[in-house]
Coordinates of C-alpha atoms in Angstrom, one line a residue:
M1 CA 64.5 71.0 69.8
S2 CA 62.1 72.6 72.3
A3 CA 62.9 75.8 74.1
L4 CA 63.0 73.8 77.4
H5 CA 65.3 71.2 75.9
F6 CA 67.6 73.9 74.5
T7 CA 67.8 75.7 77.9
V8 CA 68.5 72.5 79.8
T9 CA 71.1 71.4 77.3
F10 CA 72.8 74.8 77.5
L11 CA 72.9 74.8 81.3
L12 CA 74.2 71.2 81.3
L13 CA 77.0 72.1 78.9
T14 CA 77.9 75.2 80.9
L15 CA 78.0 73.1 84.0
L16 CA 80.2 70.5 82.4
L17 CA 82.6 73.2 81.1
E18 CA 82.8 74.6 84.6
V19 CA 83.5 71.2 86.0
N20 CA 86.3 70.6 83.5
K21 CA 87.8 74.1 84.3
A22 CA 87.7 73.3 88.0
K23 CA 89.6 70.1 87.4
S24 CA 92.7 72.0 86.1
Q25 CA 94.7 69.6 88.2
S26 CA 97.1 72.3 89.4
F27 CA 98.0 69.8 92.2
I28 CA 99.8 67.5 89.8
G29 CA 103.5 68.3 89.2
V30 CA 106.5 66.4 88.0
N31 CA 110.2 66.3 88.9
Y32 CA 112.7 67.1 86.1
G33 CA 116.1 65.6 87.0
Q34 CA 119.1 66.3 84.8
H35 CA 121.6 63.7 85.9
A36 CA 121.6 62.3 82.4
D37 CA 123.4 62.7 79.1
N38 CA 120.5 61.8 76.8
L39 CA 117.8 64.4 77.7
P40 CA 115.6 66.0 75.1
S41 CA 116.0 69.7 74.3
P42 CA 114.4 72.1 76.8
A43 CA 112.0 73.2 74.0
A44 CA 110.9 69.6 73.3
T45 CA 110.4 69.0 77.1
A46 CA 108.3 72.2 77.4
K47 CA 106.2 71.1 74.4
L48 CA 105.7 67.6 76.0
L49 CA 104.6 69.1 79.3
Q50 CA 102.1 71.3 77.5
S51 CA 100.6 68.2 76.0
T52 CA 99.9 66.8 79.5
S53 CA 97.7 67.7 82.5
I54 CA 100.9 68.4 84.5
Q55 CA 100.7 72.0 85.8
K56 CA 104.0 72.3 87.7
V57 CA 107.6 71.1 87.2
R58 CA 110.3 70.9 89.8
L59 CA 113.9 71.5 88.8
Y60 CA 116.6 70.5 91.3
G61 CA 118.7 73.5 90.2
S62 CA 118.0 76.6 88.2
D63 CA 118.8 75.6 84.6
A64 CA 118.5 78.7 82.5
A65 CA 117.6 76.9 79.3
M66 CA 114.7 75.0 80.9
I67 CA 113.4 78.1 82.7
K68 CA 113.4 80.0 79.4
A69 CA 111.8 77.1 77.5
L70 CA 108.9 77.2 80.0
A71 CA 108.2 80.9 79.5
N72 CA 104.6 81.8 78.6
T73 CA 103.4 78.2 79.1
G74 CA 101.6 78.9 82.3
I75 CA 103.4 75.9 83.9
G76 CA 104.5 76.6 87.5
I77 CA 108.2 76.2 88.0
V78 CA 110.0 75.2 91.2
I79 CA 113.7 75.9 91.2
G80 CA 116.4 75.0 93.8
T81 CA 119.7 76.1 95.2
A82 CA 122.5 73.6 95.5
N83 CA 123.4 72.4 99.0
G84 CA 126.8 73.7 98.3
D85 CA 125.4 77.3 97.9
I86 CA 123.9 77.3 101.3
P87 CA 126.9 78.7 103.2
A88 CA 127.3 81.6 100.8
L89 CA 123.6 82.3 100.8
A90 CA 123.6 82.3 104.6
S91 CA 126.6 84.5 105.2
D92 CA 126.3 87.0 102.3
P93 CA 123.1 88.8 101.6
N94 CA 124.6 90.1 98.3
F95 CA 125.2 86.6 97.1
A96 CA 121.6 85.8 97.8
K97 CA 120.5 88.9 95.9
N98 CA 122.7 88.0 92.9
W99 CA 121.3 84.5 93.0
V100 CA 117.7 85.8 93.0
D101 CA 118.4 88.4 90.3
T102 CA 120.1 85.8 88.1
N103 CA 117.7 82.9 88.5
V104 CA 114.3 84.6 89.2
V105 CA 114.1 88.2 88.3
A106 CA 115.7 87.7 84.9
Y107 CA 112.8 85.4 83.9
Y108 CA 109.8 86.4 85.9
P109 CA 106.9 86.7 85.2
A110 CA 107.1 85.1 81.7
S111 CA 108.5 82.1 83.4
K112 CA 106.1 81.3 86.2
I113 CA 108.5 80.6 89.1
I114 CA 106.5 79.8 92.2
L115 CA 108.9 78.3 94.7
I116 CA 112.6 78.2 95.6
N117 CA 113.8 75.2 97.5
V118 CA 116.9 76.0 99.4
G119 CA 118.8 72.7 99.3
N120 CA 117.5 69.2 99.3
E121 CA 117.2 67.0 102.4
V122 CA 119.7 69.1 104.3
I123 CA 118.5 68.4 107.8
M124 CA 119.1 64.7 107.4
S125 CA 122.5 65.2 105.6
G126 CA 124.5 64.8 108.8
D127 CA 126.5 67.9 108.0
N128 CA 126.0 70.0 111.1
N129 CA 127.6 73.1 109.5
L130 CA 125.3 73.0 106.6
I131 CA 122.3 72.3 108.8
S132 CA 123.0 75.3 111.0
Q133 CA 123.2 77.6 108.0
L134 CA 120.0 76.4 106.3
L135 CA 117.6 78.8 108.0
P136 CA 119.8 81.9 107.5
A137 CA 120.1 81.0 103.9
M138 CA 116.3 80.7 103.5
Q139 CA 115.9 84.0 105.2
N140 CA 118.4 85.8 102.9
V141 CA 116.7 84.4 99.8
K142 CA 113.3 85.6 101.1
N143 CA 114.8 89.0 101.8
A144 CA 116.2 89.2 98.3
L145 CA 112.8 88.3 96.8
D146 CA 111.1 91.0 99.0
A147 CA 113.6 93.5 97.7
A148 CA 112.7 92.6 94.2
S149 CA 108.9 92.9 95.1
L150 CA 108.5 89.2 94.5
G151 CA 108.2 88.0 98.1
D152 CA 104.4 87.4 97.9
K153 CA 104.7 85.7 94.5
V154 CA 107.6 83.3 94.9
K155 CA 107.8 81.2 98.1
V156 CA 110.9 79.9 99.8
S157 CA 111.2 76.5 101.5
T158 CA 113.4 73.4 101.6
V159 CA 112.8 69.7 101.0
H160 CA 112.8 67.0 103.7
S161 CA 113.3 63.2 103.8
M162 CA 110.7 61.1 105.5
T163 CA 113.4 59.8 107.8
L164 CA 112.9 63.1 109.6
L165 CA 110.1 61.3 111.3
K166 CA 111.0 59.4 114.4
Q167 CA 107.6 57.7 114.4
S168 CA 105.0 57.3 111.6
E169 CA 102.8 54.4 112.6
P170 CA 100.0 54.8 113.3
P171 CA 99.7 58.1 111.4
S172 CA 98.1 59.9 114.3
S173 CA 101.3 59.3 116.4
G174 CA 103.5 60.9 113.8
S175 CA 106.4 62.8 115.4
F176 CA 109.7 64.3 114.3
D177 CA 113.1 63.2 115.6
P178 CA 113.7 65.3 118.7
A179 CA 117.4 65.5 117.8
Y180 CA 116.4 68.0 115.1
G181 CA 113.7 69.7 117.1
D182 CA 115.3 73.2 117.5
M183 CA 116.4 73.4 113.9
L184 CA 113.1 72.1 112.7
K185 CA 111.1 74.6 114.8
G186 CA 113.0 77.4 113.2
V187 CA 112.3 76.2 109.7
L188 CA 108.7 75.6 110.5
A189 CA 108.3 79.0 112.1
F190 CA 109.7 80.4 108.8
N191 CA 107.2 78.3 106.8
N192 CA 104.4 79.5 109.0
A193 CA 105.3 83.2 108.8
T194 CA 105.8 83.2 105.1
A195 CA 103.0 80.8 104.1
S196 CA 105.5 78.5 102.4
P197 CA 105.0 74.8 102.3
F198 CA 106.6 72.0 104.2
A199 CA 108.0 69.7 101.4
I200 CA 108.5 66.0 101.9
N201 CA 109.5 62.9 99.9
P202 CA 107.2 60.0 100.7
Y203 CA 107.9 56.8 98.8
P204 CA 105.6 53.8 99.5
F205 CA 107.9 51.8 97.2
F206 CA 110.6 51.8 100.0
A207 CA 108.0 50.8 102.5
Y208 CA 107.1 47.8 100.4
R209 CA 110.7 46.9 99.8
S210 CA 111.2 46.6 103.6
D211 CA 108.0 44.6 104.0
P212 CA 107.3 42.7 100.7
R213 CA 104.1 40.9 101.6
P214 CA 101.2 40.8 99.1
E215 CA 98.9 42.8 101.4
T216 CA 101.6 45.5 101.8
L217 CA 101.8 45.8 98.0
A218 CA 98.1 46.2 97.6
F219 CA 98.2 48.8 100.4
C220 CA 101.0 50.7 98.7
L221 CA 99.4 50.6 95.2
F222 CA 95.9 51.9 96.3
Q223 CA 94.4 48.5 95.5
P224 CA 91.7 46.7 97.4
N225 CA 93.0 45.6 100.9
S226 CA 91.7 45.3 104.4
G227 CA 93.4 48.5 105.4
R228 CA 95.4 49.4 108.5
L229 CA 93.6 50.7 111.5
D230 CA 94.9 53.7 113.5
G231 CA 93.9 52.7 117.0
N232 CA 94.0 56.3 118.2
T233 CA 91.6 57.8 115.7
K234 CA 89.8 54.6 114.6
I235 CA 90.6 55.6 111.0
N236 CA 91.1 52.6 108.8
Y237 CA 93.8 53.7 106.3
M238 CA 93.4 52.1 102.9
N239 CA 96.7 53.2 101.2
M240 CA 100.3 54.0 102.3
F241 CA 100.4 57.4 100.6
D242 CA 97.6 58.8 102.8
A243 CA 99.2 57.1 105.9
Q244 CA 102.6 58.7 105.2
V245 CA 101.3 62.1 104.5
D246 CA 99.0 62.1 107.5
A247 CA 101.9 61.0 109.7
V248 CA 103.6 64.3 108.7
R249 CA 100.4 66.2 109.3
A250 CA 100.2 64.8 112.8
A251 CA 103.8 65.6 113.5
L252 CA 103.3 69.2 112.3
D253 CA 100.2 69.6 114.4
A254 CA 102.0 68.2 117.4
M255 CA 104.6 70.9 117.1
G256 CA 101.9 73.6 116.9
F257 CA 102.1 74.3 113.1
K258 CA 98.6 73.3 112.1
N259 CA 98.5 76.0 109.4
V260 CA 101.7 74.9 107.5
E261 CA 100.7 73.2 104.3
I262 CA 102.3 70.0 103.1
V263 CA 103.7 69.6 99.6
V264 CA 104.8 66.2 98.3
A265 CA 108.1 67.2 96.5
E266 CA 108.8 63.6 95.3
T267 CA 107.0 60.3 95.0
G268 CA 107.1 57.6 92.5
W269 CA 107.7 53.9 91.7
P270 CA 110.4 52.4 89.5
Y271 CA 109.3 50.4 86.5
K272 CA 112.5 48.3 86.4
G273 CA 115.0 47.0 88.9
D274 CA 117.7 44.4 89.5
S275 CA 116.8 40.8 90.1
D276 CA 116.9 41.3 93.9
E277 CA 114.8 44.5 93.8
V278 CA 111.4 43.4 94.9
G279 CA 108.4 45.3 93.4
A280 CA 110.2 47.2 90.7
S281 CA 108.1 46.4 87.7
I282 CA 106.2 48.3 85.0
E283 CA 102.9 46.8 86.3
N284 CA 103.5 48.2 89.8
A285 CA 104.8 51.5 88.6
K286 CA 101.7 52.0 86.4
A287 CA 99.4 50.9 89.3
Y288 CA 101.1 53.3 91.8
N289 CA 101.3 56.4 89.7
G290 CA 98.0 55.8 87.9
N291 CA 96.1 55.2 91.1
L292 CA 97.9 58.1 92.9
I293 CA 96.8 60.4 90.1
A294 CA 93.3 59.2 90.3
H295 CA 93.3 59.6 94.0
L296 CA 94.5 63.2 93.6
R297 CA 91.9 63.9 91.0
S298 CA 89.1 62.6 93.2
M299 CA 89.8 65.5 95.6
V300 CA 88.9 63.2 98.5
G301 CA 92.1 64.1 100.3
T302 CA 93.6 62.2 103.2
P303 CA 91.7 61.3 106.4
L304 CA 93.3 64.1 108.3
M305 CA 93.1 66.6 105.4
P306 CA 89.8 65.7 103.7
G307 CA 88.3 67.4 100.7
K308 CA 91.5 68.7 99.0
S309 CA 94.5 67.3 97.2
V310 CA 98.0 67.8 98.4
D311 CA 100.3 69.3 95.7
T312 CA 102.2 66.3 94.5
Y313 CA 105.3 66.2 92.2
L314 CA 105.7 62.8 90.5
F315 CA 109.2 61.4 90.2
A316 CA 110.2 61.6 87.5
L317 CA 109.7 63.0 84.0
Y318 CA 112.6 61.1 82.5
D319 CA 115.0 58.4 83.5
E320 CA 118.4 59.7 84.7
N321 CA 121.0 57.3 83.1
L322 CA 124.0 58.8 84.9
K323 CA 122.7 58.0 88.4
S324 CA 124.7 55.4 90.4
G325 CA 123.2 52.6 92.4
P326 CA 120.8 49.8 91.6
T327 CA 118.9 49.8 88.3
S328 CA 115.8 51.1 89.9
E329 CA 117.5 54.5 90.5
R330 CA 117.7 54.9 86.7
S331 CA 114.1 53.7 86.1
F332 CA 111.6 56.1 87.3
G333 CA 110.8 58.0 84.1
L334 CA 107.2 58.5 83.0
Y335 CA 108.4 59.4 79.5
Q336 CA 111.2 58.0 77.4
S337 CA 113.9 60.6 76.6
A338 CA 114.7 59.1 73.2
D339 CA 111.3 59.7 71.6
L340 CA 109.1 61.3 74.3
T341 CA 106.7 58.4 74.3
M342 CA 105.1 57.3 77.6
T343 CA 106.9 54.5 79.5
Y344 CA 103.3 53.5 80.5
D345 CA 100.0 55.3 80.3
V346 CA 98.6 56.8 83.5
G347 CA 96.2 59.2 81.8
L348 CA 98.4 62.4 81.9
S349 CA 98.0 63.2 78.2
K350 CA 95.5 65.9 77.5
S351 CA 94.4 63.9 74.4
S352 CA 93.4 61.0 76.6
S353 CA 89.7 60.7 76.9
Q354 CA 90.0 59.5 80.5
A355 CA 92.6 58.5 83.0
Q356 CA 93.8 54.9 82.6
T357 CA 93.0 52.5 85.4
P358 CA 96.1 50.5 86.3
A359 CA 95.9 46.8 86.6
S360 CA 95.5 45.1 90.0
P361 CA 97.3 42.0 91.1
A362 CA 95.9 38.8 89.6
T363 CA 94.6 37.7 93.0
E364 CA 92.5 40.9 93.4
K365 CA 89.3 41.6 91.7
T366 CA 88.6 45.3 91.0
P367 CA 85.9 47.3 89.2
A368 CA 86.6 47.7 85.5
T369 CA 87.7 50.9 84.0
P370 CA 84.8 53.1 82.9
S371 CA 84.3 52.3 79.2
A372 CA 82.8 54.4 76.4
V373 CA 79.1 53.9 75.7
A374 CA 78.3 53.1 72.1
P375 CA 75.8 55.6 70.5
S376 CA 72.3 54.4 70.4
P377 CA 69.0 56.1 69.6
E378 CA 67.3 54.4 72.6
P379 CA 67.6 55.8 76.1
K380 CA 69.0 53.5 78.7
K381 CA 66.7 51.9 81.3
A382 CA 67.2 53.5 84.7
S383 CA 69.5 51.5 86.9
W384 CA 71.6 52.1 90.0
C385 CA 74.6 50.4 91.6
V386 CA 74.1 49.6 95.3
P387 CA 76.1 47.6 97.9
K388 CA 74.9 44.0 98.6
K389 CA 73.2 43.4 101.9
D390 CA 75.7 41.0 103.2
V391 CA 79.0 42.9 102.5
T392 CA 81.4 43.6 105.4
D393 CA 82.6 47.0 106.5
S394 CA 86.0 46.3 105.1
E395 CA 84.5 45.5 101.7
L396 CA 82.4 48.7 101.9
Q397 CA 85.5 50.7 102.8
A398 CA 87.6 49.2 100.0
S399 CA 84.8 50.0 97.5
L400 CA 84.4 53.5 98.8
D401 CA 88.1 54.2 98.5
Y402 CA 88.4 52.6 95.1
A403 CA 85.5 54.7 93.7
C404 CA 86.8 58.0 95.2
A405 CA 90.3 57.3 93.9
H406 CA 89.1 56.8 90.3
G407 CA 87.8 60.1 89.1
I408 CA 84.5 60.8 90.9
D409 CA 83.9 63.8 93.3
C410 CA 83.6 62.5 96.8
S411 CA 83.7 65.9 98.5
P412 CA 79.9 65.8 99.2
I413 CA 80.4 62.9 101.6
Q414 CA 83.3 64.6 103.4
P415 CA 82.6 66.5 106.7
G416 CA 80.5 69.6 105.9
G417 CA 79.5 68.2 102.5
S418 CA 75.9 68.0 101.4
C419 CA 75.8 64.2 101.6
F420 CA 77.9 63.7 104.7
E421 CA 74.8 62.8 106.8
P422 CA 73.9 60.2 107.6
N423 CA 77.5 59.7 108.6
T424 CA 77.6 55.9 108.0
L425 CA 80.0 53.8 106.0
S426 CA 77.1 52.1 104.2
A427 CA 75.6 55.5 103.1
H428 CA 78.9 56.9 102.0
A429 CA 79.8 53.7 100.1
A430 CA 76.4 53.7 98.4
Y431 CA 76.9 57.3 97.2
A432 CA 80.4 56.6 95.8
M433 CA 79.7 53.2 94.2
N434 CA 76.6 54.5 92.4
L435 CA 78.2 57.7 91.2
Y436 CA 81.2 55.7 89.9
Y437 CA 78.8 53.4 88.0
Q438 CA 76.8 56.3 86.6
S439 CA 79.9 58.1 85.5
S440 CA 81.2 55.0 83.8
G441 CA 78.4 55.1 81.3
R442 CA 76.4 52.5 83.4
D443 CA 78.8 49.8 82.2
P444 CA 77.6 46.7 84.3
S445 CA 81.2 45.7 84.9
S446 CA 81.8 49.0 86.7
C447 CA 79.3 47.8 89.4
D448 CA 81.2 44.8 90.6
F449 CA 83.5 46.2 93.3
S450 CA 85.0 42.7 94.0
Q451 CA 81.4 41.3 94.1
A452 CA 80.4 43.8 96.8
A453 CA 77.8 45.5 94.7
M454 CA 74.8 44.8 92.5
L455 CA 72.6 46.6 90.0
S456 CA 69.1 47.7 91.1
S457 CA 66.1 49.2 89.4
S458 CA 65.3 51.1 92.6
N459 CA 66.5 54.7 92.8
P460 CA 68.7 54.8 96.0
S461 CA 67.9 58.5 96.3
T462 CA 64.4 57.6 97.5
N463 CA 66.0 55.8 100.5
F464 CA 68.2 58.9 101.1
L465 CA 65.0 61.0 101.3
K466 CA 63.6 58.6 103.9
W467 CA 66.6 59.3 106.2
T468 CA 66.2 63.1 106.3
S469 CA 64.4 66.1 104.7
A470 CA 63.5 66.4 101.0
F471 CA 66.6 68.6 100.5
Y472 CA 69.0 66.0 101.8
C473 CA 71.9 65.1 99.5
M474 CA 70.8 67.3 96.6
N475 CA 74.1 66.7 94.9
T476 CA 73.3 63.0 94.6
I477 CA 69.9 63.7 93.2
V478 CA 71.2 66.3 90.8
N479 CA 73.9 63.9 89.7
L480 CA 71.3 61.2 89.0
I481 CA 69.2 63.6 87.0
L482 CA 72.2 64.7 85.0
Y483 CA 73.3 61.2 84.1
E484 CA 69.7 60.3 83.3
Y485 CA 69.4 63.3 81.0
L486 CA 72.8 62.7 79.4
A487 CA 71.9 59.1 78.8
L488 CA 68.5 60.0 77.3
Y489 CA 69.8 62.6 74.8
R490 CA 73.3 61.2 74.2
L491 CA 75.0 64.5 75.1

């Protein structure tokens, strides 16, 4: 091996290690519900979590055994107070202090507690007495943390239902129900002052259940669709998750709280339901959760919050067999409590070589999952994936969204990114489609995009350079060089 070859190889491996480190996926969490009588031991659950890329777990209460089991794992822990504890927390600072001492101080820092949710969906509970005491309870818990010198390490918030929105369509017109305006302003002022998140529970599953059309299902499952145009912003939303989250973002902005961050406290899709529960199937659950995870990993963000992923807690780690209601209520588990096997694979296991790409509806044609490239002593012939000349804007947008939601880094084509200019749909789609193809080992089936793309022997970066200076879109050129080099030497 020549000195130059060795040096380049070393730099490439270092770069790849740094990329992997950067993709620690701290934005992926999971809910651990305990309304069941068949749950694995806390130790077994902690071991399971450590075998996954899940970095945070949300408890609905403050189960001591689970908090202890997660000690020294590095996994972030969200705990919660019961709604029934809110009156005492609000009226008695000593009660709040004892609660914090018992449930936080006793375990921190070995157990990495990061957030306390005071109650769950309190504002929409209809209990005016409880609602009026929510903010004082949050303040007393925060004061107790401050007294324990943990106020800057453990945040305090509460979780909200999406029904808190009076309007959510189009996303830019998102607004909260004015009936809760004064109370909500107080909570948001607290979030803003303490840098704690505004936690919401968006469920595209329920949106589909109320509008069970095929196009709605594709929109909810991050699958190819024509999108939904926001007439105010001219943004064409390609999935329900982004639309719901951006509606909350717009509502927060409209109330003057642009700096309050959003956390998705719950979202998921049931893999089973009763005969009259439309959409509850293992195929749809795998598609929703798998595509959501890929969307988060892409770091593309939402249209109103580009370039970053919202912290998202999947619902749920296990089924909860003691829940009442329809079958779907007991069928959200990503793992089976009996043997800790995956209900379906969405690429969360650390041992997985790559995230799994969920199946699309039979009527839709989507790019194939990137496949492994068989070793060969011969370098591959240079090739690139480019959009066909006659594709429509909706096809370009669908291809762009698909590529960015399936593991490639689309931050360079976000505002301020090195490849944002020229700011055209065709240029952005070309970047994403080609990078997806290159990162898929140049598998020809990964350059299909519902027949919107084709393989070309012409380097698209030469066209990029015609549009602007020689330094334009260096990330694209570097990526092409990296993939060319990796293909040549089989690294």
